[in-house]
Coordinates of C-alpha atoms in Angstrom, one line a residue:
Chain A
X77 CA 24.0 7.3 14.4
X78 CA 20.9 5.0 13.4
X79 CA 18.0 6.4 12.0
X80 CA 14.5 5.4 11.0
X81 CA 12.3 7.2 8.8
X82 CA 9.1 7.1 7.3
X83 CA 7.9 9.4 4.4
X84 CA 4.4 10.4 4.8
X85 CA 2.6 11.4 8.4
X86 CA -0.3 10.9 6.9
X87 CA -2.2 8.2 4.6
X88 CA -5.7 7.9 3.7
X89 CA -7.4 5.3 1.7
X90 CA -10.8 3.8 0.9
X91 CA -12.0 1.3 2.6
X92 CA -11.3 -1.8 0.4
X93 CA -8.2 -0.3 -1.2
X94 CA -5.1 -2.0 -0.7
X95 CA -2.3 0.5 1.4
X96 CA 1.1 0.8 1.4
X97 CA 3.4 2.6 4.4
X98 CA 7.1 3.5 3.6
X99 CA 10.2 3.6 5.9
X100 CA 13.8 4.5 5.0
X101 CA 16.7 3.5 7.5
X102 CA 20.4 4.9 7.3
X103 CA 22.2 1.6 8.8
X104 CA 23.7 -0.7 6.0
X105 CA 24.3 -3.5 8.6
X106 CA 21.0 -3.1 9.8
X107 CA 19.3 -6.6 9.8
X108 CA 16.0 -6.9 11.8
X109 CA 13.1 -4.4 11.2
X110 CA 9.5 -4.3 13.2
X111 CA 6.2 -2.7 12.0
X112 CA 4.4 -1.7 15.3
X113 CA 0.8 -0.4 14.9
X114 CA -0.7 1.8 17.6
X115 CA -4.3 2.6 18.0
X116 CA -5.6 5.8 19.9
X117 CA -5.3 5.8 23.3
X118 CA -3.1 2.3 23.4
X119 CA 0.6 1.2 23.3
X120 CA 2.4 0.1 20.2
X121 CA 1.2 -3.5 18.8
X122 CA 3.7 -6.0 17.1
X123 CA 2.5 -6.3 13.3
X124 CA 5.3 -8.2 11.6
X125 CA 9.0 -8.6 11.0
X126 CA 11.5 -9.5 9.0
X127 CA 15.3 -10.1 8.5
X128 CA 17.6 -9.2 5.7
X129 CA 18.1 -12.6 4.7
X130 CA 14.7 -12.0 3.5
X131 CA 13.4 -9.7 0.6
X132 CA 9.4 -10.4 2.2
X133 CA 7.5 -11.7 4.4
X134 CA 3.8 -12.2 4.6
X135 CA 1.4 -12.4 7.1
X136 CA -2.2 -12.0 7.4
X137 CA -3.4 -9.5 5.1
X138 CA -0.3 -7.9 5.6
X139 CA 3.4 -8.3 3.6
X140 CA 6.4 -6.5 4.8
X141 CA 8.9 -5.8 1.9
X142 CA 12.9 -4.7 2.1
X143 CA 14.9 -3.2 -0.5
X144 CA 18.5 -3.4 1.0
X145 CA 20.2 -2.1 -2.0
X146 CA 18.2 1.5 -1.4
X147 CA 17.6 0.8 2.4
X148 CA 13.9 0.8 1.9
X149 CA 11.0 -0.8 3.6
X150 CA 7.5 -1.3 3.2
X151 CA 4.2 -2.5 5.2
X152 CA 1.6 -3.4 3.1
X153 CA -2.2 -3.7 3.9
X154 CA -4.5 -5.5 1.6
X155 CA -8.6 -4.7 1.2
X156 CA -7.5 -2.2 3.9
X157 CA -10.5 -2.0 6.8
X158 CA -11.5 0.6 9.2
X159 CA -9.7 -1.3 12.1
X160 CA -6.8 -0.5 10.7
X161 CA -7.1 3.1 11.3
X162 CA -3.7 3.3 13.5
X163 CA -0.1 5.0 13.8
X164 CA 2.5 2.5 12.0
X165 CA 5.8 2.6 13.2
X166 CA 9.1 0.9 11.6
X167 CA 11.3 0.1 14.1
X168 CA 14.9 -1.1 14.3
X169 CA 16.4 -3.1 17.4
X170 CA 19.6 -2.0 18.4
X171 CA 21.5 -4.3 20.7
X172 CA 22.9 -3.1 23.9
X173 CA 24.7 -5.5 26.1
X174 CA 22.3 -7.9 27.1
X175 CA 19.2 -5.9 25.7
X176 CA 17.9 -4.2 23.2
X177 CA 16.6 -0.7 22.4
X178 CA 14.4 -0.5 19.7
X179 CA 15.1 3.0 17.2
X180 CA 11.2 4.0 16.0
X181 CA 10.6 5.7 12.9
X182 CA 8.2 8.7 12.6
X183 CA 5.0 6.6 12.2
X184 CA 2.7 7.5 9.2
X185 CA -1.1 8.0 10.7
X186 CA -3.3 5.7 8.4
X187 CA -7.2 7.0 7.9
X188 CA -9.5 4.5 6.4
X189 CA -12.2 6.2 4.7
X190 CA -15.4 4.3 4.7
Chain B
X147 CA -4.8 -11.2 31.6
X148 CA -3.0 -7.9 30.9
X149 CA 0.5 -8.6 29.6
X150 CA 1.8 -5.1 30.4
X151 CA 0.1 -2.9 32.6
X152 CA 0.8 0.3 33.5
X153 CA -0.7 3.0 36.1
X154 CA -1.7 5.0 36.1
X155 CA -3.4 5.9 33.2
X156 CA -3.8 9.6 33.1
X157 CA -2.0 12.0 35.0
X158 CA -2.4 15.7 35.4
X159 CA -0.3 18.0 37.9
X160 CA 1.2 20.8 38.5
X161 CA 4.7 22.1 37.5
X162 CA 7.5 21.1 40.6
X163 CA 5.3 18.1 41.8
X164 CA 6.8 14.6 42.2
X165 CA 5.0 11.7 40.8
X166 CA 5.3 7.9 40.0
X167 CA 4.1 6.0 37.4
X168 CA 4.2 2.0 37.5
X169 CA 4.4 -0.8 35.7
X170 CA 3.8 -4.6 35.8
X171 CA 4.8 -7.3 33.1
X172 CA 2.8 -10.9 33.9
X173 CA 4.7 -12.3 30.5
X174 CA 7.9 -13.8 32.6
X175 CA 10.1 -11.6 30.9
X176 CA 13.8 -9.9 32.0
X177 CA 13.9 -6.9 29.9
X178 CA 11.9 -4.0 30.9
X179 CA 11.8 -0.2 28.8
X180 CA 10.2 3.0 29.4
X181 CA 9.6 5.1 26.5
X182 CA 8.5 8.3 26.1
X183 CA 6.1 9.5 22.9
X184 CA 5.9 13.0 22.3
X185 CA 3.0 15.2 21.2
X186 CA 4.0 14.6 17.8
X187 CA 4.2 10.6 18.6
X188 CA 7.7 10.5 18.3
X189 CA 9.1 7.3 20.7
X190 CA 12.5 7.4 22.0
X191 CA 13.4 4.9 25.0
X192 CA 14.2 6.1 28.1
X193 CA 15.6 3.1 30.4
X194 CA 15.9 -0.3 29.8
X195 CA 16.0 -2.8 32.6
X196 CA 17.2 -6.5 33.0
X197 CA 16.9 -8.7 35.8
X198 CA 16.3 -5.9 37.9
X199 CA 20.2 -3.8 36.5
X200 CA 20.0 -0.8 34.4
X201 CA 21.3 -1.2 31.2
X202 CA 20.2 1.6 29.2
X203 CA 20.0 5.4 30.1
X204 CA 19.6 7.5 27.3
X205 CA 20.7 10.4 28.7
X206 CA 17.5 11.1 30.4
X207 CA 17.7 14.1 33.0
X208 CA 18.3 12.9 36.3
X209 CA 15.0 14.3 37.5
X210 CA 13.9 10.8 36.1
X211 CA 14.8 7.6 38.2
X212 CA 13.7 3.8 37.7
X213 CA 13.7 1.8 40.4
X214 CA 13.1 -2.0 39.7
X215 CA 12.1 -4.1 42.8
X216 CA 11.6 -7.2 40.9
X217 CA 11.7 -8.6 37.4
X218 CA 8.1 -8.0 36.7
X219 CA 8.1 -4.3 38.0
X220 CA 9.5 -1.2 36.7
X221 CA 8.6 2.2 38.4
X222 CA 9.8 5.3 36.8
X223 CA 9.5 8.5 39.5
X224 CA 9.8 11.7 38.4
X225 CA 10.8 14.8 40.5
X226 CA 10.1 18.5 40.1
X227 CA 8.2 18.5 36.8
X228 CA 8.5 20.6 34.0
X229 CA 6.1 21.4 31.2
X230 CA 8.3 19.7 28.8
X231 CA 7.8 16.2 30.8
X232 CA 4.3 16.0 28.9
X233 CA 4.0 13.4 27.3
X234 CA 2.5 9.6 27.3
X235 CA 4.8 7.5 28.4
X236 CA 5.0 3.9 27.6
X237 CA 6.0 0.9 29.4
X238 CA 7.8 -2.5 27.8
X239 CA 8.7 -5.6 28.4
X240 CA 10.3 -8.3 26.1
X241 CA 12.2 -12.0 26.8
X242 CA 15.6 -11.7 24.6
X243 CA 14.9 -14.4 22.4
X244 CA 18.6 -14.6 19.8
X245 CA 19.2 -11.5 20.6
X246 CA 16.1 -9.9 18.9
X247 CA 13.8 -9.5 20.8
X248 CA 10.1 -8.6 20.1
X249 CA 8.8 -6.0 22.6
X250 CA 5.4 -5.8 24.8
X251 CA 4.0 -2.7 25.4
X252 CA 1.5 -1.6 28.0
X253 CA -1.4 1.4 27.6
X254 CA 0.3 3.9 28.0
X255 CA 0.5 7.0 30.9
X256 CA -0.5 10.4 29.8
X257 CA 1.1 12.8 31.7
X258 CA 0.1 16.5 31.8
X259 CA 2.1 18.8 33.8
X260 CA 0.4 22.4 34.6

């Protein structure tokens, strides 16, 4: 079956420091990945996403990379901040007639030290 | 100006009880989730909902039933808790957009069962 996965639970980085948040997935024809961030106490929040036609994508402060050849993602934060303190999930949408359910990895908990 | 709201926010009871939670999308969207997240903040859908028809049951125990009155509702009632139904449970909603659709999700209900 699918699967998403993430390697760490836990990140911690400076404040400043630029940080990086892994996720593996098992599906070859797998071709749409989300980040989600979720703060404490609140729901999952859309970060970014990206298709494999594409190899990156950037947003604000943020760049999403896939490796398709080792079925590898990546969220990137640069000069991370302390509002960034969150749970980041990859997540895969899986179509199902006319929805979608969407496969979330393990998250990775990201502490900004100040 | 809530896109997803959900209530309510916290709920404690007692093993055996039957509760509701509820959920309200103001976005316009077809497609509605429930998703559970489990103590270790694992998310795994539940239901998924469109124009008011089930389409996804993820072999939830039948203790659990949605109930859709309209497009910008989705209930989820529970009967006869168990300890194991802990959990914060997370409503979504999301407009299928090429068939990837990015999803909404509201606060969050934190249940605790006794």
């Amino acid at each position: 079956g699918e699967s998403v996965g993430l390697h760490l639970p836990t990140l911690s980085v400076q404040e400043g420091d630029n940080s990086i948040i892994n996720c593996a997935y098992s599906n070859s024809a797998s071709d749409y990945f989300i980040w989600y961030k979720q703060e404490s106490g609140k729901g999952p929040q859309f970060i970014i996403d990206i298709r494999s036609n594409m190899d990156k994508r950037q947003g604000q402060r943020v760049t999403v990379l896939l490796n398709k050849t080792v079925k590898h993602l990546s969220l990137q934060i640069a000069a991370t901040q302390p509002g960034d303190s969150a749970v980041y999930f990859c997540a895969e949408p899986i179509r199902s007639g006319n929805t979608g359910k969407l496969i979330f990895g393990q998250g990775t908990t990201l502490q900004v030290k100040p | 100006d809530t896109a997803v709201s959900q209530t309510p926010k916290y709920l404690v009871t007692q093993m055996g009880n039957d509760k509701s939670i509820k959920c309200e999308q103001n976005l316009g969207h077809d497609t509605m989730y429930w998703y559970k997240q489990d103590s270790k903040k694992f998310l795994k859908i539940m239901f998924s909902y469109n124009n008011k028809e089930l389409i996804i049951n993820e072999t939830v125990p039948n203790r659990f039933s949605p109930k859709s009155p309209d497009k910008a509702h989705l209930n989820l009632h529970i009967n006869s808790l168990e300890l194991g139904d802990s959990a914060v449970y997370f409503c979504a909603s999301s407009h299928r957009t090429g068939g990837q659709e990015t999803q909404y999700f509201g606060p969050g209900t934190r249940l605790l069962v006794l």
